[in-house]
Amino acid sequence: MNFSNYINFVEQNHALISLLTGIQSINEALQKQYTDSILELPAFKAWLASHGILQEPQASAAGGVGIAYFVQNYVIKFTSDPKEAKAAKLLINYESPYTAKIYDVQLAACVCDSEVRTCPVNVEGCKKIYAIIEDKLDTGIAKKHRIAGQAVYDYLDKKDAFVVDVESAIQVTIKTCLPKKFENDPDIRRIIGQIFHALKTIQDERGVLSQDPHGGNIALKNRHPAFFDFGR
């Protein structure tokens, strides 16, 4: 399947892909039954209440190593990725047009022998589950944002260091990661530039580089490409 067909498939089968992603998450990463249990813990409810979140989170969406719940104008994201939790901590109260605002991050619980509990001193054999409170952004992006985001993702997937030369990164991405049919599309080229400049700003101001800016992880904030997932 070529890139164009992949994009069309994603657009036409969004519900199916979401379902399959959820099934994969249940089997391979966080199980929703665990995060549902964490939401019922008095200490966790008190933590949410301290941030003004008093309603019960309802809808949820699953990803590779995390599950997100939506309540009021917030997202409560659970992740088993310690790197994502560490990156989110660096972004707490960071005001930027390029990121969802992160309000707090905490180690929510551990899953030991299939039971949710407060993390013991010796966590060997237990899965740590972190919780992140962040703003909910507009994820209804256009097809061209998805194409540009995927190209940037493919570029960053080959790198293991911070972006230094943005203009060079933009040109290499257009030439090597963007399907030929889109190379001269002015909108996609512009969006690639916007994404790189946003990533570089976050990197320079907070020491965090999001290497997962594919279309599913890009939102809009005041018409700017913005990021809300800092895993990988």
C-alpha positions as a Python dict, from the first residue, in 0.01 Angstrom:
ca = {
    (1, 'M'): (0, 0, 0),
    (2, 'N'): (154, 332, -105),
    (3, 'F'): (145, 645, 109),
    (4, 'S'): (-152, 802, -72),
    (5, 'N'): (-359, 486, -42),
    (6, 'Y'): (-263, 464, 325),
    (7, 'I'): (-388, 818, 390),
    (8, 'N'): (-715, 743, 212),
    (9, 'F'): (-754, 419, 404),
    (10, 'V'): (-703, 598, 735),
    (11, 'E'): (-963, 860, 647),
    (12, 'Q'): (-1221, 607, 531),
    (13, 'N'): (-1168, 357, 812),
    (14, 'H'): (-1108, 579, 1114),
    (15, 'A'): (-1359, 397, 1332),
    (16, 'L'): (-1218, 55, 1244),
    (17, 'I'): (-861, 169, 1309),
    (18, 'S'): (-964, 317, 1644),
    (19, 'L'): (-1126, -13, 1737),
    (20, 'L'): (-822, -215, 1634),
    (21, 'T'): (-592, 24, 1816),
    (22, 'G'): (-803, -20, 2126),
    (23, 'I'): (-787, -399, 2097),
    (24, 'Q'): (-409, -384, 2056),
    (25, 'S'): (-388, -159, 2360),
    (26, 'I'): (-592, -397, 2572),
    (27, 'N'): (-376, -690, 2470),
    (28, 'E'): (-33, -531, 2472),
    (29, 'A'): (-27, -220, 2688),
    (30, 'L'): (-257, -66, 2946),
    (31, 'Q'): (-579, -251, 3004),
    (32, 'K'): (-878, -24, 3035),
    (33, 'Q'): (-1004, -216, 3336),
    (34, 'Y'): (-694, -99, 3523),
    (35, 'T'): (-732, 267, 3434),
    (36, 'D'): (-1103, 250, 3514),
    (37, 'S'): (-1005, 119, 3857),
    (38, 'I'): (-757, 402, 3908),
    (39, 'L'): (-1031, 655, 3835),
    (40, 'E'): (-1224, 513, 4130),
    (41, 'L'): (-940, 548, 4381),
    (42, 'P'): (-1023, 817, 4641),
    (43, 'A'): (-670, 957, 4630),
    (44, 'F'): (-686, 986, 4252),
    (45, 'K'): (-1026, 1156, 4264),
    (46, 'A'): (-884, 1401, 4518),
    (47, 'W'): (-592, 1474, 4285),
    (48, 'L'): (-830, 1548, 3998),
    (49, 'A'): (-1047, 1764, 4226),
    (50, 'S'): (-742, 1968, 4326),
    (51, 'H'): (-725, 2071, 3959),
    (52, 'G'): (-1093, 2155, 3939),
    (53, 'I'): (-1194, 1828, 3773),
    (54, 'L'): (-1507, 1723, 3957),
    (55, 'Q'): (-1703, 1537, 3692),
    (56, 'E'): (-1655, 1170, 3611),
    (57, 'P'): (-1441, 1113, 3299),
    (58, 'Q'): (-1648, 927, 3043),
    (59, 'A'): (-1528, 861, 2689),
    (60, 'S'): (-1186, 710, 2632),
    (61, 'A'): (-946, 648, 2345),
    (62, 'A'): (-665, 394, 2340),
    (63, 'G'): (-316, 421, 2195),
    (64, 'G'): (-2, 210, 2189),
    (65, 'V'): (97, 254, 2554),
    (66, 'G'): (-176, 480, 2686),
    (67, 'I'): (-544, 546, 2734),
    (68, 'A'): (-701, 893, 2736),
    (69, 'Y'): (-1025, 998, 2906),
    (70, 'F'): (-1213, 1318, 2834),
    (71, 'V'): (-1383, 1535, 3093),
    (72, 'Q'): (-1484, 1902, 3077),
    (73, 'N'): (-1209, 2068, 2870),
    (74, 'Y'): (-941, 1829, 2990),
    (75, 'V'): (-778, 1507, 2885),
    (76, 'I'): (-671, 1260, 3152),
    (77, 'K'): (-407, 1046, 2991),
    (78, 'F'): (-271, 728, 3146),
    (79, 'T'): (59, 598, 3014),
    (80, 'S'): (297, 320, 3102),
    (81, 'D'): (582, 501, 2925),
    (82, 'P'): (812, 664, 3184),
    (83, 'K'): (979, 875, 2912),
    (84, 'E'): (644, 1027, 2819),
    (85, 'A'): (573, 1103, 3184),
    (86, 'K'): (916, 1265, 3223),
    (87, 'A'): (866, 1479, 2912),
    (88, 'A'): (521, 1584, 3030),
    (89, 'K'): (665, 1694, 3365),
    (90, 'L'): (904, 1926, 3184),
    (91, 'L'): (603, 2089, 3018),
    (92, 'I'): (391, 2150, 3329),
    (93, 'N'): (240, 2502, 3311),
    (94, 'Y'): (432, 2573, 2990),
    (95, 'E'): (232, 2831, 2795),
    (96, 'S'): (284, 2774, 2426),
    (97, 'P'): (83, 2794, 2104),
    (98, 'Y'): (242, 2464, 2008),
    (99, 'T'): (142, 2231, 2291),
    (100, 'A'): (-153, 2133, 2499),
    (101, 'K'): (-108, 2289, 2841),
    (102, 'I'): (7, 2026, 3090),
    (103, 'Y'): (-131, 2086, 3439),
    (104, 'D'): (17, 1798, 3633),
    (105, 'V'): (176, 1454, 3611),
    (106, 'Q'): (185, 1186, 3876),
    (107, 'L'): (258, 819, 3929),
    (108, 'A'): (-104, 711, 3962),
    (109, 'A'): (-72, 345, 4059),
    (110, 'C'): (97, 17, 3985),
    (111, 'V'): (-45, -304, 3846),
    (112, 'C'): (100, -596, 4039),
    (113, 'D'): (-28, -950, 3979),
    (114, 'S'): (-321, -806, 3779),
    (115, 'E'): (-425, -586, 4072),
    (116, 'V'): (-424, -206, 4083),
    (117, 'R'): (-255, -78, 4398),
    (118, 'T'): (-37, 195, 4541),
    (119, 'C'): (313, 137, 4409),
    (120, 'P'): (517, -72, 4656),
    (121, 'V'): (876, 9, 4746),
    (122, 'N'): (990, -287, 4538),
    (123, 'V'): (811, -248, 4205),
    (124, 'E'): (986, -538, 4034),
    (125, 'G'): (730, -726, 3831),
    (126, 'C'): (479, -439, 3850),
    (127, 'K'): (368, -203, 3573),
    (128, 'K'): (383, 164, 3666),
    (129, 'I'): (95, 375, 3538),
    (130, 'Y'): (138, 751, 3514),
    (131, 'A'): (-142, 1007, 3479),
    (132, 'I'): (-121, 1335, 3289),
    (133, 'I'): (-376, 1618, 3305),
    (134, 'E'): (-374, 1836, 2996),
    (135, 'D'): (-594, 2062, 2786),
    (136, 'K'): (-814, 1909, 2520),
    (137, 'L'): (-721, 2042, 2176),
    (138, 'D'): (-894, 2044, 1841),
    (139, 'T'): (-779, 1724, 1669),
    (140, 'G'): (-995, 1775, 1360),
    (141, 'I'): (-701, 1845, 1132),
    (142, 'A'): (-708, 1834, 753),
    (143, 'K'): (-558, 1567, 529),
    (144, 'K'): (-260, 1788, 440),
    (145, 'H'): (-167, 1819, 809),
    (146, 'R'): (-167, 1440, 833),
    (147, 'I'): (55, 1407, 527),
    (148, 'A'): (298, 1672, 655),
    (149, 'G'): (301, 1521, 1004),
    (150, 'Q'): (375, 1174, 870),
    (151, 'A'): (667, 1308, 666),
    (152, 'V'): (815, 1483, 972),
    (153, 'Y'): (759, 1167, 1177),
    (154, 'D'): (947, 961, 916),
    (155, 'Y'): (1237, 1207, 927),
    (156, 'L'): (1258, 1210, 1307),
    (157, 'D'): (1225, 832, 1322),
    (158, 'K'): (1574, 811, 1173),
    (159, 'K'): (1723, 1054, 1425),
    (160, 'D'): (1830, 1009, 1785),
    (161, 'A'): (1921, 1369, 1870),
    (162, 'F'): (1767, 1716, 1890),
    (163, 'V'): (1695, 1913, 1574),
    (164, 'V'): (1977, 2162, 1516),
    (165, 'D'): (1930, 2304, 1166),
    (166, 'V'): (1559, 2349, 1104),
    (167, 'E'): (1587, 2464, 744),
    (168, 'S'): (1803, 2167, 655),
    (169, 'A'): (1560, 1932, 830),
    (170, 'I'): (1270, 2081, 634),
    (171, 'Q'): (1445, 2035, 300),
    (172, 'V'): (1559, 1680, 375),
    (173, 'T'): (1208, 1589, 487),
    (174, 'I'): (1053, 1725, 168),
    (175, 'K'): (1308, 1549, -53),
    (176, 'T'): (1333, 1212, 123),
    (177, 'C'): (1020, 1160, 335),
    (178, 'L'): (741, 1322, 137),
    (179, 'P'): (582, 1125, -150),
    (180, 'K'): (687, 1271, -486),
    (181, 'K'): (332, 1375, -576),
    (182, 'F'): (326, 1614, -278),
    (183, 'E'): (676, 1762, -306),
    (184, 'N'): (556, 2079, -476),
    (185, 'D'): (236, 2125, -280),
    (186, 'P'): (283, 2470, -120),
    (187, 'D'): (43, 2399, 167),
    (188, 'I'): (213, 2075, 269),
    (189, 'R'): (558, 2234, 241),
    (190, 'R'): (437, 2524, 458),
    (191, 'I'): (288, 2290, 719),
    (192, 'I'): (609, 2086, 735),
    (193, 'G'): (792, 2410, 810),
    (194, 'Q'): (538, 2506, 1076),
    (195, 'I'): (571, 2167, 1243),
    (196, 'F'): (951, 2182, 1253),
    (197, 'H'): (957, 2537, 1386),
    (198, 'A'): (704, 2440, 1654),
    (199, 'L'): (907, 2133, 1755),
    (200, 'K'): (1229, 2336, 1763),
    (201, 'T'): (1066, 2604, 1983),
    (202, 'I'): (945, 2345, 2234),
    (203, 'Q'): (1283, 2174, 2225),
    (204, 'D'): (1477, 2495, 2289),
    (205, 'E'): (1245, 2629, 2559),
    (206, 'R'): (1176, 2307, 2750),
    (207, 'G'): (1430, 2047, 2639),
    (208, 'V'): (1160, 1821, 2498),
    (209, 'L'): (1152, 1691, 2142),
    (210, 'S'): (835, 1517, 2035),
    (211, 'Q'): (945, 1246, 1793),
    (212, 'D'): (591, 1124, 1735),
    (213, 'P'): (424, 1406, 1536),
    (214, 'H'): (230, 1187, 1293),
    (215, 'G'): (-115, 1301, 1186),
    (216, 'G'): (-289, 1130, 1477),
    (217, 'N'): (-81, 1329, 1724),
    (218, 'I'): (-118, 1675, 1573),
    (219, 'A'): (-393, 1914, 1676),
    (220, 'L'): (-473, 2279, 1613),
    (221, 'K'): (-435, 2554, 1872),
    (222, 'N'): (-519, 2904, 1754),
    (223, 'R'): (-464, 2776, 1401),
    (224, 'H'): (-111, 2653, 1482),
    (225, 'P'): (-5, 2287, 1463),
    (226, 'A'): (16, 2178, 1825),
    (227, 'F'): (117, 1862, 2010),
    (228, 'F'): (-38, 1670, 2296),
    (229, 'D'): (145, 1338, 2292),
    (230, 'F'): (509, 1327, 2403),
    (231, 'G'): (571, 955, 2398),
    (232, 'R'): (843, 767, 2217),
}
